[in-house]
mmCIF file of C-alpha atoms in Angstrom:
data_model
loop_
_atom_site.group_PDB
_atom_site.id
_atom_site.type_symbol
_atom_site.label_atom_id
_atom_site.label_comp_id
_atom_site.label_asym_id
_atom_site.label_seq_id
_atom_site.Cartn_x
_atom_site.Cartn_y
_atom_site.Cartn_z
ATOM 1 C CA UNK A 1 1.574 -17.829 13.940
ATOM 2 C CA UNK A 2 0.830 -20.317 11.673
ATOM 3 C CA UNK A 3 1.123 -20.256 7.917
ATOM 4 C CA UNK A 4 -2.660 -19.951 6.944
ATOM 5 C CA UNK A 5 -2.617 -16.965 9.736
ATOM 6 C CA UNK A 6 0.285 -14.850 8.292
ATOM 7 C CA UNK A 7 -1.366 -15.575 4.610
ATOM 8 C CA UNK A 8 -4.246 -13.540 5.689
ATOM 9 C CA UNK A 9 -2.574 -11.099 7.398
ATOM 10 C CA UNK A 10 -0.168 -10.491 4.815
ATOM 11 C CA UNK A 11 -3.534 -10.327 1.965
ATOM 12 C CA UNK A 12 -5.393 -7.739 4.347
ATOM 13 C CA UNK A 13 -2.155 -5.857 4.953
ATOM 14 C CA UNK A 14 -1.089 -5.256 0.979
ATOM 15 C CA UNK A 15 -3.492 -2.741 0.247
ATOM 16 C CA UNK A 16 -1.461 -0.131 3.316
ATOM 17 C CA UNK A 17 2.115 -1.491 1.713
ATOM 18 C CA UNK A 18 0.730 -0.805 -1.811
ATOM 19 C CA UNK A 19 -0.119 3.053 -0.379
ATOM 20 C CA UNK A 20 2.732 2.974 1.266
ATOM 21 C CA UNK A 21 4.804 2.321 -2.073
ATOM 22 C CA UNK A 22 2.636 4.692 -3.381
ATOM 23 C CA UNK A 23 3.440 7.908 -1.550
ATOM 24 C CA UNK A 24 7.324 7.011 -2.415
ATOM 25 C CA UNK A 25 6.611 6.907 -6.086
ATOM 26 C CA UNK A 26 5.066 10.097 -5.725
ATOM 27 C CA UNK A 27 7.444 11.691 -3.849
ATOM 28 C CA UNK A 28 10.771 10.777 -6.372
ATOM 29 C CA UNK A 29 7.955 11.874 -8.853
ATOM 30 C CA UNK A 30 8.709 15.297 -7.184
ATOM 31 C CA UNK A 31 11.918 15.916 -7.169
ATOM 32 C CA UNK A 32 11.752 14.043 -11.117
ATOM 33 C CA UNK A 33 9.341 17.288 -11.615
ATOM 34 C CA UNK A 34 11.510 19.917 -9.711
ATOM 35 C CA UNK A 35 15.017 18.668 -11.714
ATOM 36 C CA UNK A 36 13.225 19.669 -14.701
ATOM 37 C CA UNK A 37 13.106 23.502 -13.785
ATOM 38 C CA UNK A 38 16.460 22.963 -12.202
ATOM 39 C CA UNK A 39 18.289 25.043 -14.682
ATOM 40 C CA UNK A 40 21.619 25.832 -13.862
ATOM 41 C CA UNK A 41 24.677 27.534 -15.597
ATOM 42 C CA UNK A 42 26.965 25.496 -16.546
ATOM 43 C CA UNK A 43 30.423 25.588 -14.724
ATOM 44 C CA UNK A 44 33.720 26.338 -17.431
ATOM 45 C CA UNK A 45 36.519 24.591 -15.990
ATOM 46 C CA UNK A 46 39.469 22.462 -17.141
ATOM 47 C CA UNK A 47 38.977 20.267 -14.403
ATOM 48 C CA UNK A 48 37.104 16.258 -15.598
ATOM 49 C CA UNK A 49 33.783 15.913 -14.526
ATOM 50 C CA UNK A 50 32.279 12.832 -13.594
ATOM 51 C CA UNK A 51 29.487 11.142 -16.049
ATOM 52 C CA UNK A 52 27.253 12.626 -18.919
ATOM 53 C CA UNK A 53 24.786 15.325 -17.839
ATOM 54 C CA UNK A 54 21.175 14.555 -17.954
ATOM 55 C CA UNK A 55 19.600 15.856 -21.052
ATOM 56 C CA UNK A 56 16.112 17.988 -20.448
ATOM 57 C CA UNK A 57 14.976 14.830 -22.829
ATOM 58 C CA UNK A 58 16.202 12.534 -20.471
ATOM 59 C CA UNK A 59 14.356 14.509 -17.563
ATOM 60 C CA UNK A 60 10.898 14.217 -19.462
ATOM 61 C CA UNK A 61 11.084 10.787 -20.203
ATOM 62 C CA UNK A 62 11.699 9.902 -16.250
ATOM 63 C CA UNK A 63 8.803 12.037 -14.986
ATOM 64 C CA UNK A 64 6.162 10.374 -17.565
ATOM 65 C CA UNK A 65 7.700 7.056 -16.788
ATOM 66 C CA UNK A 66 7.195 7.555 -13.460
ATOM 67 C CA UNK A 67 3.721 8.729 -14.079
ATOM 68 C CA UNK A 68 2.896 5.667 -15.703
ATOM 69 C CA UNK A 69 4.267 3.747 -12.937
ATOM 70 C CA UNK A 70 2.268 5.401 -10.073
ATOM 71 C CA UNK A 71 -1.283 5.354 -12.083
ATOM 72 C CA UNK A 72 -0.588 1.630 -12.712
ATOM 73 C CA UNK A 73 -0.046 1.202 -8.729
ATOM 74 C CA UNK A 74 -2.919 2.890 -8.048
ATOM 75 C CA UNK A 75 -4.607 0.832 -10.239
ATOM 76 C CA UNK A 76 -3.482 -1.960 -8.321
ATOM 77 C CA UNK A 77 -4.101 -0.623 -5.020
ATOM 78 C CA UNK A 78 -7.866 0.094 -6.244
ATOM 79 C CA UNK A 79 -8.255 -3.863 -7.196
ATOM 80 C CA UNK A 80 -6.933 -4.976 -3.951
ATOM 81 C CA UNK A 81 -9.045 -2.599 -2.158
ATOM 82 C CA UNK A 82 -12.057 -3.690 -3.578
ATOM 83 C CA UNK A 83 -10.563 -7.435 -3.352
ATOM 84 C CA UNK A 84 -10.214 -7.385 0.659
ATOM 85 C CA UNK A 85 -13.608 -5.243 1.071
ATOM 86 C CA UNK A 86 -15.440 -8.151 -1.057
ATOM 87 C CA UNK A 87 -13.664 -10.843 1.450
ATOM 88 C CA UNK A 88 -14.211 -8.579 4.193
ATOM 89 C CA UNK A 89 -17.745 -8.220 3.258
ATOM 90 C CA UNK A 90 -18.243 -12.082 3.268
ATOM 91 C CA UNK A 91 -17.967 -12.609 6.595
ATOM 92 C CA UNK A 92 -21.140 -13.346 9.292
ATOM 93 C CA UNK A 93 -20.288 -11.404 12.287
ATOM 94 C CA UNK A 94 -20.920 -7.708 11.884
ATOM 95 C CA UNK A 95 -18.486 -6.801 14.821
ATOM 96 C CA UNK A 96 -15.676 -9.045 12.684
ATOM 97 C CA UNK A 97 -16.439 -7.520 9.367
ATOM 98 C CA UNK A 98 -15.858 -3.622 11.164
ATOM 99 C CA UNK A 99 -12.537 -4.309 12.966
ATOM 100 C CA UNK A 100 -11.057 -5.478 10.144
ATOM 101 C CA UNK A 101 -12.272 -2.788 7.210
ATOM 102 C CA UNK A 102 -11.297 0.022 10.139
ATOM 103 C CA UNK A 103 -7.757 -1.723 10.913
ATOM 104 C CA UNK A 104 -6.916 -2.671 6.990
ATOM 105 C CA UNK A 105 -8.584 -0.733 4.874
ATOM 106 C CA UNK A 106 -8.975 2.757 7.287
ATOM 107 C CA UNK A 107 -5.483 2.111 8.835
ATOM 108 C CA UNK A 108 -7.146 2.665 12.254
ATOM 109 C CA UNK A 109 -4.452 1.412 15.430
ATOM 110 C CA UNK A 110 -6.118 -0.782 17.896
ATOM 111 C CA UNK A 111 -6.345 2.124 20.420
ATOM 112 C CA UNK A 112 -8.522 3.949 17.656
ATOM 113 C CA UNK A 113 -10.612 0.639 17.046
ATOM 114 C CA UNK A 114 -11.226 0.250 20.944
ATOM 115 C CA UNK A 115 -12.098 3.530 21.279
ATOM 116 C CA UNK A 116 -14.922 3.432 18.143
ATOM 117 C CA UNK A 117 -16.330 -0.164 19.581
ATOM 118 C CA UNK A 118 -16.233 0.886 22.922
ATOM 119 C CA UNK A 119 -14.068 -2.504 24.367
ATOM 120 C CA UNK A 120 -10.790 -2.273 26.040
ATOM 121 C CA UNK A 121 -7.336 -2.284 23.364
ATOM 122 C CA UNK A 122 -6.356 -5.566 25.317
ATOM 123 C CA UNK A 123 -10.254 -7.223 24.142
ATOM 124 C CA UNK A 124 -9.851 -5.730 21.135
ATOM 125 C CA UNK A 125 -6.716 -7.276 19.687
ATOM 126 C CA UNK A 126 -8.423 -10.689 21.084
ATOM 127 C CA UNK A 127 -11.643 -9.662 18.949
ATOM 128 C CA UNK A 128 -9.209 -8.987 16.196
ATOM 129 C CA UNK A 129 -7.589 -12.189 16.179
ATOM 130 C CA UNK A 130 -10.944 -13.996 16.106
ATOM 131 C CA UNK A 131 -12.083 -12.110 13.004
ATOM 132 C CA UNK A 132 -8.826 -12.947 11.435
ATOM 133 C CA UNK A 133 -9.539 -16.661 12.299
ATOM 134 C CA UNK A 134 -13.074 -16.093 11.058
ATOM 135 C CA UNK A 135 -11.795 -14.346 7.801
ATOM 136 C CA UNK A 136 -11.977 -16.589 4.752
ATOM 137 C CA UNK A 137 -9.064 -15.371 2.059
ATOM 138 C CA UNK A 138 -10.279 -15.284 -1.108
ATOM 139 C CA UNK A 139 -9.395 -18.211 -3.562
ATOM 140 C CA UNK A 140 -5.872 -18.044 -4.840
ATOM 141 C CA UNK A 141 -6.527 -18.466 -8.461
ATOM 142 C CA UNK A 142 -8.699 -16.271 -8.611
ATOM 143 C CA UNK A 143 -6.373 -13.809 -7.011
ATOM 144 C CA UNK A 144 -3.408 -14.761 -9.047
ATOM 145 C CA UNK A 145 -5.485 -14.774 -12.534
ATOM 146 C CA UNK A 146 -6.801 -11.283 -11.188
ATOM 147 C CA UNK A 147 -3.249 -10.303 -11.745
ATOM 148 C CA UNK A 148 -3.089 -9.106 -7.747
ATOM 149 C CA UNK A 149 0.228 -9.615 -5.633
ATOM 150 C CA UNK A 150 0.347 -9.973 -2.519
ATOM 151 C CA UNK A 151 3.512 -8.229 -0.485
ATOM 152 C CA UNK A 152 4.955 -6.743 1.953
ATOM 153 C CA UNK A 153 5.638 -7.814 5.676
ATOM 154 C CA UNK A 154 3.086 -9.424 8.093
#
């Protein structure tokens, strides 16, 4: 695969990690929230206990912190959403511009995608490369001044 290949890949494939990333936030978010109620009587023994114990302070500033975090990824996600539909939306070929907003952007498998365009999975994947070689990324200053990264795994 070359390196202009994975590049595009990688762009139209951020916006799933970001989600991705997303969900975990949310989830230790959760259990940040549920600690807080955790109120529990506090054991009287002679024995040493390991560390300080979290102060109901403490507890409040994690779960806003982590608040903060997962509104400014979703943030994110919501600019490189709107990022790969613009690129997406700049290509010619209608059939191109539909395989790759259901694969990236609705998370659709290529079983899903064949079944919707009404080709085979193996003619599929061969449509999706094409689009991919058809797909233009969008101009890497622009990205980078945008303040977008680009991550995750091809």
């Amino acid at each position: 695969m070359s390196g202009e290949r994975r590049e595009k890949i990688r762009f139209l494939k951020s916006y799933k990690w970001l989600l991705i990333e997303i969900a975990s936030s949310e989830d230790r978010a959760e259990e940040e929230r549920e600690r807080l109620y955790d109120v529990r009587v506090p054991m009287l023994s002679d024995m040493p206990r390991g560390g300080r114990p979290v102060t109901m302070d403490e507890r409040v500033v994690r779960v806003v912190s982590r608040e903060a975090e997962i509104q400014r990824q979703k943030s994110e996600a919501e600019e490189i959403k709107t990022a790969i539909e613009k690129a997406i939306g700049q290509m010619l070929n209608p059939r191109d511009r539909t395989i790759l907003k259901l694969k990236y952007l609705q998370g659709c498998s290529f079983e899903e995608i064949a079944c919707r365009i009404n080709y085979s999975v193996t003619h599929t994947k061969r449509l999706h490369d094409e689009a991919i070689d058809n797909f233009v990324l969008p101009d890497m200053t622009k990205r980078n001044e945008s303040g977008l990264s680009v991550s995750g795994p091809v």
